[in-house]
Structures are given as C-alpha cells and as structure tokens.
Short mmCIF file of C-alpha atoms in Angstrom, two decimals:
data_model
loop_
_atom_site.label_atom_id
_atom_site.label_comp_id
_atom_site.label_asym_id
_atom_site.label_seq_id
_atom_site.Cartn_x
_atom_site.Cartn_y
_atom_site.Cartn_z
CA MET A 7 -17.21 4.89 33.17
CA LYS A 8 -20.99 4.14 32.63
CA ASP A 9 -20.50 3.91 28.93
CA VAL A 10 -17.50 1.80 29.48
CA VAL A 11 -19.77 -0.74 31.35
CA LYS A 12 -22.87 -0.09 29.43
CA ASP A 13 -20.24 -1.32 26.08
CA ARG A 14 -18.10 -3.85 27.94
CA TRP A 15 -18.73 -6.41 25.53
CA LEU A 16 -17.90 -4.38 22.45
CA TYR A 17 -14.75 -2.83 24.26
CA LEU A 18 -14.05 -6.55 24.83
CA MET A 19 -14.10 -7.13 21.37
CA ALA A 20 -11.53 -4.56 20.30
CA LEU A 21 -9.14 -5.46 23.39
CA PRO A 22 -6.83 -7.65 21.23
CA GLY A 23 -6.96 -4.82 18.36
CA ILE A 24 -5.73 -2.65 21.20
CA VAL A 25 -3.15 -4.34 22.71
CA TYR A 26 -1.58 -5.26 19.08
CA PHE A 27 -1.23 -1.84 18.51
CA LEU A 28 -0.29 -0.49 22.02
CA VAL A 29 2.56 -3.31 21.50
CA PHE A 30 3.54 -3.04 18.45
CA LYS A 31 2.97 0.44 17.00
CA TYR A 32 2.90 2.88 19.92
CA VAL A 33 5.60 1.35 22.54
CA PRO A 34 7.93 1.12 19.86
CA MET A 35 7.37 4.61 18.75
CA TYR A 36 10.13 5.41 21.56
CA GLY A 37 12.89 4.36 19.64
CA ILE A 38 12.50 7.64 17.44
CA VAL A 39 14.94 9.28 19.92
CA MET A 40 17.69 7.14 17.98
CA ALA A 41 17.22 9.64 15.10
CA PHE A 42 18.52 12.54 17.32
CA GLN A 43 21.18 10.27 18.70
CA ASP A 44 24.73 8.97 17.44
CA PHE A 45 23.03 5.38 18.98
CA LYS A 46 24.87 2.70 20.52
CA PRO A 47 23.80 -0.45 21.21
CA HIS A 48 25.88 -0.88 24.47
CA LEU A 49 25.18 2.47 25.66
CA GLY A 50 21.59 2.04 25.38
CA PHE A 51 18.97 5.15 24.68
CA TRP A 52 20.06 6.99 27.94
CA ASN A 53 23.28 7.53 27.40
CA SER A 54 23.85 7.41 23.53
CA PRO A 55 25.02 11.11 22.73
CA PHE A 56 22.48 13.64 21.41
CA VAL A 57 23.37 15.19 18.13
CA GLY A 58 20.15 16.94 17.32
CA PHE A 59 19.23 16.89 13.52
CA LYS A 60 22.56 16.38 12.19
CA HIS A 61 21.44 12.61 10.44
CA PHE A 62 18.41 14.77 8.83
CA ALA A 63 20.91 17.32 7.76
CA ARG A 64 23.03 14.44 6.34
CA PHE A 65 20.20 12.73 4.79
CA PHE A 66 18.94 15.80 3.12
CA GLY A 67 22.59 16.51 1.67
CA GLU A 68 23.21 13.26 0.36
CA ASP A 69 23.43 12.72 -3.74
CA GLN A 70 21.35 9.90 -3.56
CA PHE A 71 18.22 11.72 -1.52
CA TRP A 72 16.91 13.06 -4.65
CA MET A 73 17.15 9.75 -6.75
CA LEU A 74 15.33 7.76 -3.36
CA PHE A 75 12.62 10.30 -3.40
CA ARG A 76 11.73 10.24 -7.34
CA ASN A 77 12.22 6.51 -7.46
CA THR A 78 9.62 5.97 -4.00
CA PHE A 79 7.41 8.95 -5.28
CA ILE A 80 6.66 7.80 -8.88
CA LEU A 81 6.07 4.00 -7.69
CA ALA A 82 3.85 5.56 -5.10
CA VAL A 83 1.79 7.53 -7.62
CA TYR A 84 1.30 4.46 -9.98
CA ASN A 85 -0.15 2.39 -7.08
CA LEU A 86 -2.31 4.85 -6.53
CA VAL A 87 -3.30 5.76 -10.07
CA PHE A 88 -3.34 2.14 -11.10
CA PHE A 89 -4.15 -0.03 -8.48
CA PHE A 90 -6.40 1.66 -5.95
CA PRO A 91 -9.12 2.17 -8.39
CA LEU A 92 -9.23 -1.46 -9.53
CA PRO A 93 -10.83 -3.22 -6.37
CA ILE A 94 -13.40 -0.93 -6.40
CA VAL A 95 -14.04 -1.81 -10.25
CA LEU A 96 -13.60 -5.46 -9.47
CA ALA A 97 -16.21 -5.36 -6.53
CA LEU A 98 -18.56 -3.35 -8.90
CA MET A 99 -18.44 -6.10 -11.20
CA LEU A 100 -18.85 -8.82 -8.71
CA ASN A 101 -21.62 -6.59 -7.34
CA GLU A 102 -23.58 -7.23 -10.53
CA VAL A 103 -23.07 -11.14 -10.54
CA ARG A 104 -26.25 -13.21 -9.80
CA ARG A 105 -25.47 -16.74 -9.59
CA GLU A 106 -24.15 -16.76 -6.16
CA LYS A 107 -22.15 -20.12 -6.85
CA PHE A 108 -20.26 -18.49 -9.48
CA LYS A 109 -19.91 -15.19 -7.47
CA ARG A 110 -17.91 -16.68 -4.91
CA PHE A 111 -15.72 -19.03 -7.21
CA ILE A 112 -14.60 -15.87 -8.63
CA GLN A 113 -14.06 -14.29 -5.21
CA THR A 114 -12.23 -16.94 -4.16
CA LEU A 115 -9.80 -17.23 -7.32
CA VAL A 116 -9.10 -13.30 -6.49
CA TYR A 117 -8.22 -13.88 -3.18
CA VAL A 118 -6.09 -16.61 -3.24
CA PRO A 119 -2.90 -14.71 -4.65
CA HIS A 120 -3.03 -12.41 -1.20
CA PHE A 121 -1.99 -15.31 0.38
CA VAL A 122 1.19 -16.19 -1.76
CA SER A 123 4.55 -14.38 -0.40
CA TRP A 124 5.73 -12.01 -2.40
CA VAL A 125 9.06 -14.32 -2.72
CA VAL A 126 6.82 -17.32 -4.73
CA VAL A 127 5.33 -13.96 -7.00
CA VAL A 128 8.64 -12.94 -7.74
CA GLY A 129 9.73 -16.59 -8.72
CA ILE A 130 6.61 -16.90 -10.81
CA PHE A 131 7.30 -13.81 -12.96
CA TYR A 132 10.89 -14.58 -12.93
CA MET A 133 9.97 -18.20 -14.57
CA LEU A 134 7.33 -16.32 -16.97
CA PHE A 135 9.47 -13.45 -18.29
CA THR A 136 13.09 -14.28 -17.91
CA THR A 137 15.30 -14.76 -21.48
CA GLU A 138 16.46 -17.90 -20.83
CA GLY A 139 13.27 -20.12 -21.46
CA GLY A 140 10.45 -18.15 -19.85
CA ALA A 141 7.10 -18.61 -21.43
CA VAL A 142 6.62 -14.88 -22.75
CA ASN A 143 9.64 -14.22 -24.11
CA GLU A 144 9.54 -17.65 -26.17
CA LEU A 145 6.29 -16.87 -27.49
CA LEU A 146 7.83 -12.99 -28.11
CA TYR A 147 10.62 -15.17 -30.15
CA GLY A 148 8.58 -16.96 -31.90
CA ALA A 149 6.66 -14.30 -33.23
CA THR A 150 9.02 -11.55 -33.65
CA GLY A 151 12.68 -13.61 -33.33
CA GLU A 152 13.80 -10.97 -30.56
CA LYS A 153 13.14 -11.30 -26.86
CA ILE A 154 13.05 -8.42 -24.31
CA PRO A 155 14.92 -8.54 -20.83
CA PHE A 156 11.78 -7.72 -18.87
CA LEU A 157 13.78 -7.96 -15.42
CA LEU A 158 16.69 -6.76 -16.47
CA GLU A 159 15.65 -3.54 -18.25
CA PRO A 160 15.19 -0.60 -15.97
CA GLU A 161 12.06 0.76 -18.04
CA TRP A 162 10.40 -2.19 -17.41
CA PHE A 163 10.73 -2.18 -13.65
CA ARG A 164 8.07 -0.42 -12.45
CA THR A 165 5.70 -1.87 -14.64
CA MET A 166 6.65 -5.16 -13.46
CA ILE A 167 6.04 -3.92 -9.41
CA VAL A 168 2.64 -2.59 -10.36
CA SER A 169 1.62 -5.50 -12.26
CA GLN A 170 2.52 -7.86 -9.26
CA THR A 171 0.89 -5.53 -6.76
CA ILE A 172 -2.29 -6.28 -8.81
CA TRP A 173 -2.18 -9.84 -9.62
CA LYS A 174 -1.61 -10.16 -5.96
CA GLU A 175 -3.94 -7.57 -4.19
CA VAL A 176 -6.30 -6.52 -6.08
CA GLY A 177 -9.04 -9.44 -5.08
CA TRP A 178 -8.18 -8.83 -1.46
CA GLY A 179 -9.20 -4.91 -1.84
CA THR A 180 -12.52 -5.74 -2.93
CA ILE A 181 -13.53 -7.33 0.57
CA ILE A 182 -14.34 -3.97 2.41
CA PHE A 183 -16.06 -2.47 -1.07
CA LEU A 184 -18.29 -5.36 -1.28
CA ALA A 185 -19.39 -5.16 2.33
CA ALA A 186 -20.06 -1.60 1.28
CA LEU A 187 -22.06 -2.50 -1.54
CA ALA A 188 -24.07 -5.07 0.78
CA GLY A 189 -25.32 -2.51 3.00
CA VAL A 190 -26.82 -0.24 -0.11
CA ASP A 191 -30.95 -0.15 0.21
CA LEU A 192 -32.33 -2.54 -2.63
CA GLN A 193 -35.23 -0.31 -2.54
CA LEU A 194 -33.46 2.46 -4.19
CA TYR A 195 -32.91 0.18 -7.42
CA GLU A 196 -36.14 -0.70 -7.60
CA ALA A 197 -37.22 2.76 -7.35
CA ALA A 198 -34.61 3.49 -10.23
CA ARG A 199 -35.88 0.87 -12.15
CA MET A 200 -39.31 2.25 -12.05
CA ASP A 201 -38.37 5.51 -13.48
CA GLY A 202 -36.54 3.75 -16.19
CA ALA A 203 -33.26 3.82 -14.80
CA GLY A 204 -31.00 1.13 -16.46
CA ARG A 205 -27.81 -0.35 -14.87
CA TRP A 206 -25.48 2.34 -15.61
CA ARG A 207 -27.57 4.94 -14.27
CA GLN A 208 -27.98 2.92 -11.17
CA LEU A 209 -24.23 2.69 -11.05
CA TRP A 210 -23.64 6.39 -11.15
CA HIS A 211 -26.42 7.57 -9.27
CA ILE A 212 -27.16 4.75 -6.59
CA THR A 213 -24.18 2.48 -5.90
CA LEU A 214 -21.04 5.07 -6.17
CA PRO A 215 -22.80 7.51 -4.05
CA ALA A 216 -23.29 4.94 -1.42
CA ILE A 217 -19.92 3.93 -1.32
CA ARG A 218 -18.39 7.26 -1.58
CA SER A 219 -17.57 7.55 2.39
CA THR A 220 -15.86 4.21 2.25
CA ILE A 221 -13.66 5.17 -0.86
CA VAL A 222 -12.86 8.45 0.63
CA ILE A 223 -11.86 6.90 3.99
CA LEU A 224 -9.66 4.24 2.33
CA PHE A 225 -8.02 6.69 0.19
CA ILE A 226 -7.14 8.91 2.91
CA LEU A 227 -5.51 5.42 4.84
CA ARG A 228 -3.75 4.82 1.58
CA LEU A 229 -1.92 8.48 1.53
CA GLY A 230 -0.88 7.67 5.08
CA ASN A 231 1.47 4.73 3.38
CA PHE A 232 2.09 6.67 0.11
CA LEU A 233 6.11 6.18 0.71
CA ASP A 234 5.59 2.40 1.46
CA SER A 235 6.79 0.84 -1.47
CA GLY A 236 7.15 -2.72 0.24
CA PHE A 237 10.66 -3.88 1.26
CA GLU A 238 10.38 -7.19 0.48
CA HIS A 239 8.92 -6.89 -2.90
CA ILE A 240 11.46 -4.04 -4.08
CA PHE A 241 14.42 -6.04 -2.79
CA LEU A 242 13.43 -8.79 -4.51
CA MET A 243 13.35 -7.32 -7.88
CA LEU A 244 16.06 -5.23 -7.47
CA THR A 245 19.33 -5.79 -9.45
CA ALA A 246 22.47 -4.15 -10.68
CA THR A 247 20.94 -3.02 -13.77
CA ASN A 248 17.70 -1.50 -12.37
CA ARG A 249 18.78 -0.28 -8.99
CA GLU A 250 18.96 3.27 -10.33
CA VAL A 251 15.38 3.61 -10.70
CA GLY A 252 14.80 0.77 -7.98
CA GLU A 253 16.33 1.69 -4.97
CA VAL A 254 13.43 3.44 -2.66
CA PHE A 255 13.62 4.39 1.18
CA ASP A 256 12.68 1.09 2.62
CA THR A 257 15.58 -0.45 0.65
CA TYR A 258 18.05 2.25 1.91
CA VAL A 259 16.85 2.09 5.35
CA TYR A 260 17.60 -1.58 4.98
CA VAL A 261 21.02 -1.41 3.71
CA LYS A 262 22.17 1.78 6.03
CA GLY A 263 20.61 -0.01 9.16
CA LEU A 264 20.89 -3.54 8.81
CA THR A 265 23.89 -4.24 6.56
CA GLN A 266 25.93 -0.71 7.82
CA GLY A 267 25.01 -0.49 11.55
CA GLN A 268 23.91 2.94 10.90
CA PHE A 269 21.08 2.51 13.23
CA SER A 270 20.64 6.54 14.22
CA TYR A 271 20.97 7.65 10.10
CA SER A 272 18.43 4.75 9.27
CA ALA A 273 15.73 5.80 11.82
CA ALA A 274 15.98 9.45 10.64
CA VAL A 275 15.12 8.31 6.88
CA GLY A 276 12.19 6.20 8.56
CA LEU A 277 10.85 9.38 10.41
CA PHE A 278 11.03 11.58 7.41
CA LYS A 279 8.86 8.74 5.82
CA SER A 280 6.58 8.86 8.68
CA LEU A 281 5.98 12.75 9.02
CA VAL A 282 5.01 12.58 5.30
CA GLY A 283 2.76 10.11 5.62
CA LEU A 284 1.17 11.97 8.78
CA LEU A 285 1.24 15.34 6.60
CA LEU A 286 -0.57 13.60 3.81
CA VAL A 287 -3.35 12.08 5.84
CA VAL A 288 -4.06 14.95 7.65
CA SER A 289 -4.24 17.14 4.48
CA GLY A 290 -6.06 14.49 2.75
CA ASN A 291 -8.91 14.42 5.45
CA TRP A 292 -8.95 18.13 5.51
CA LEU A 293 -9.87 17.98 2.17
CA ALA A 294 -12.37 15.70 2.46
CA LYS A 295 -14.11 17.64 5.06
CA ARG A 296 -14.04 20.51 2.69
CA PHE A 297 -15.91 18.59 0.40
CA GLY A 298 -18.60 17.35 2.58
CA GLU A 299 -17.29 13.89 3.53
CA GLU A 300 -16.90 12.58 6.88
CA GLY A 301 -13.20 11.87 6.70
CA ILE A 302 -11.19 9.63 9.37
CA TYR A 303 -11.33 11.98 12.30
#
C-alpha cells in the first residue's frame, strides 16, 4: 500500500486503461462457459445444459476445419512475413530524414490511411481493380489487350488482402518504433562516426540493437493475434468465387454464431483461436528469454 500511495498519480493515469480491460476483456471471459453448453438465451448461463467438449469434437470433425485452418494460417504467415517488418523499415527510413518539416509531412501522409475504415479501403480497391472501368485494368487493357479479374480470382485474394493491410496500417505501425529510435543515445553515433563507421554500419551496430527489445516485444504480442485475420476486412472482400481461399475462422464464427444462431458452437471456435494465440505468446516469450531478451513477462 505504501508503494500504491507513493505512485498514486501513475496508478490514476493507468486507471482508464485498467477499467477498459476489466469491462471489455476480462468480464466477458465469463461467456467462455457457452463453449461447454448448449446455450439457450432464454435459459441463460446457469440453466443451459452442459455438454462438455461436444462442440469442439464437432468443430475438429468438420470437413471445413482444415480449409479454415489453412486459409487463416496462410494469411497470418503472409501478414507476419510481409507486413510486420515494413513498419520497422519505414521507421528507420524516416529516422534518417533530417528536414523536420518534410519528415512531419511524410509521417502525416502515412498515418492517414489508418483512420480510413475498411469499407472505404475495400471500396477504393474495387474502383481501382474492377474489370468494369477500373483504372488498373484499363491500363492493362491498353498495354496488353487483356483484363485480369483481380477481385474474383482466388489466386489474387491473399495478395489483395495483404496489400490493403500494408497500405492502411504500415504508417501507423511506425509510431512505437520511432519512439524507440528517439531514445537512442546520439553520442553512440558520434563515436561511431569518429571511428569511421558509415550510415549502414551505424544502422547495423547501433540503431537495430537499440530497438531490438521493442521489436521482440511487438513480435510476441503479434503472435497473440496470429489467427485474427480481421473479420470486417475479410468479409468485405469475400465473393462466391474466392470463398475457398478466403473463408477464415472470423467469418466462420460470424456465419455460425450470428446468422445461424449457433452460439455455443461459435464460442468453441473462438476459444480454440484464443488458446492457439495464448500458446504462441507463451512459446514466443520463452524463446525470447532463451535468446537473452526480456520478453513481456
């Protein structure tokens, strides 16, 4: 209690965040019990019949399970491989800009897409890539005499999803890395220059090691959302022709839970996703500590 009184202003600043997580993250966890029941809204949590692992057995036995797992896993890997490094690269590039006004202009330019809704983003891509008057296809037609149905062909679905994610979120992802770069001791760069180190040497031996712990922590946190493909984004891009490669756990939960009213079954699917995320976070944190990093706990 002495420590609480001593740091009372810090706790007061953290209070809104604590309340948010309690109300919207921890209290709703009680609903996990639905995954082990045949939940009936009129009976509530207490009186709905308990069925154990029935819904999990059904889910793992579904023909769609491996299709959903494959699609979700591939999209997650694509995002991890192609999207995660880009905010780091962009932050390093922005950090090298010396003209402050130009730097702020570029930052504003790359931050803006984050505040655009997925509905607008998908709408923009539809206008650009549709075969009926889309700018990209019109250019292709003028150059090759052919048009490519980007929005309908299954092989283009994942490329479109990852491209939209990069365009929308890569700028916003640089904020934490730029903050970490601002904390690097400038005397280290001065000493390196005196020793004859060029820009690339300074980047490799000073800048990257200085933000390595930040990169590791954000990577571990990213693993926790590994199977979260983003319902709204995927749902807006789904069509009858690309559903075989585009249907993921998030859209499957929506269809089963909200449109078909299978609340317990969809809760079981959601719990499976959460357990996979938890396992990945614990494993990633253990590996980080094995390699000498602090981890997240």
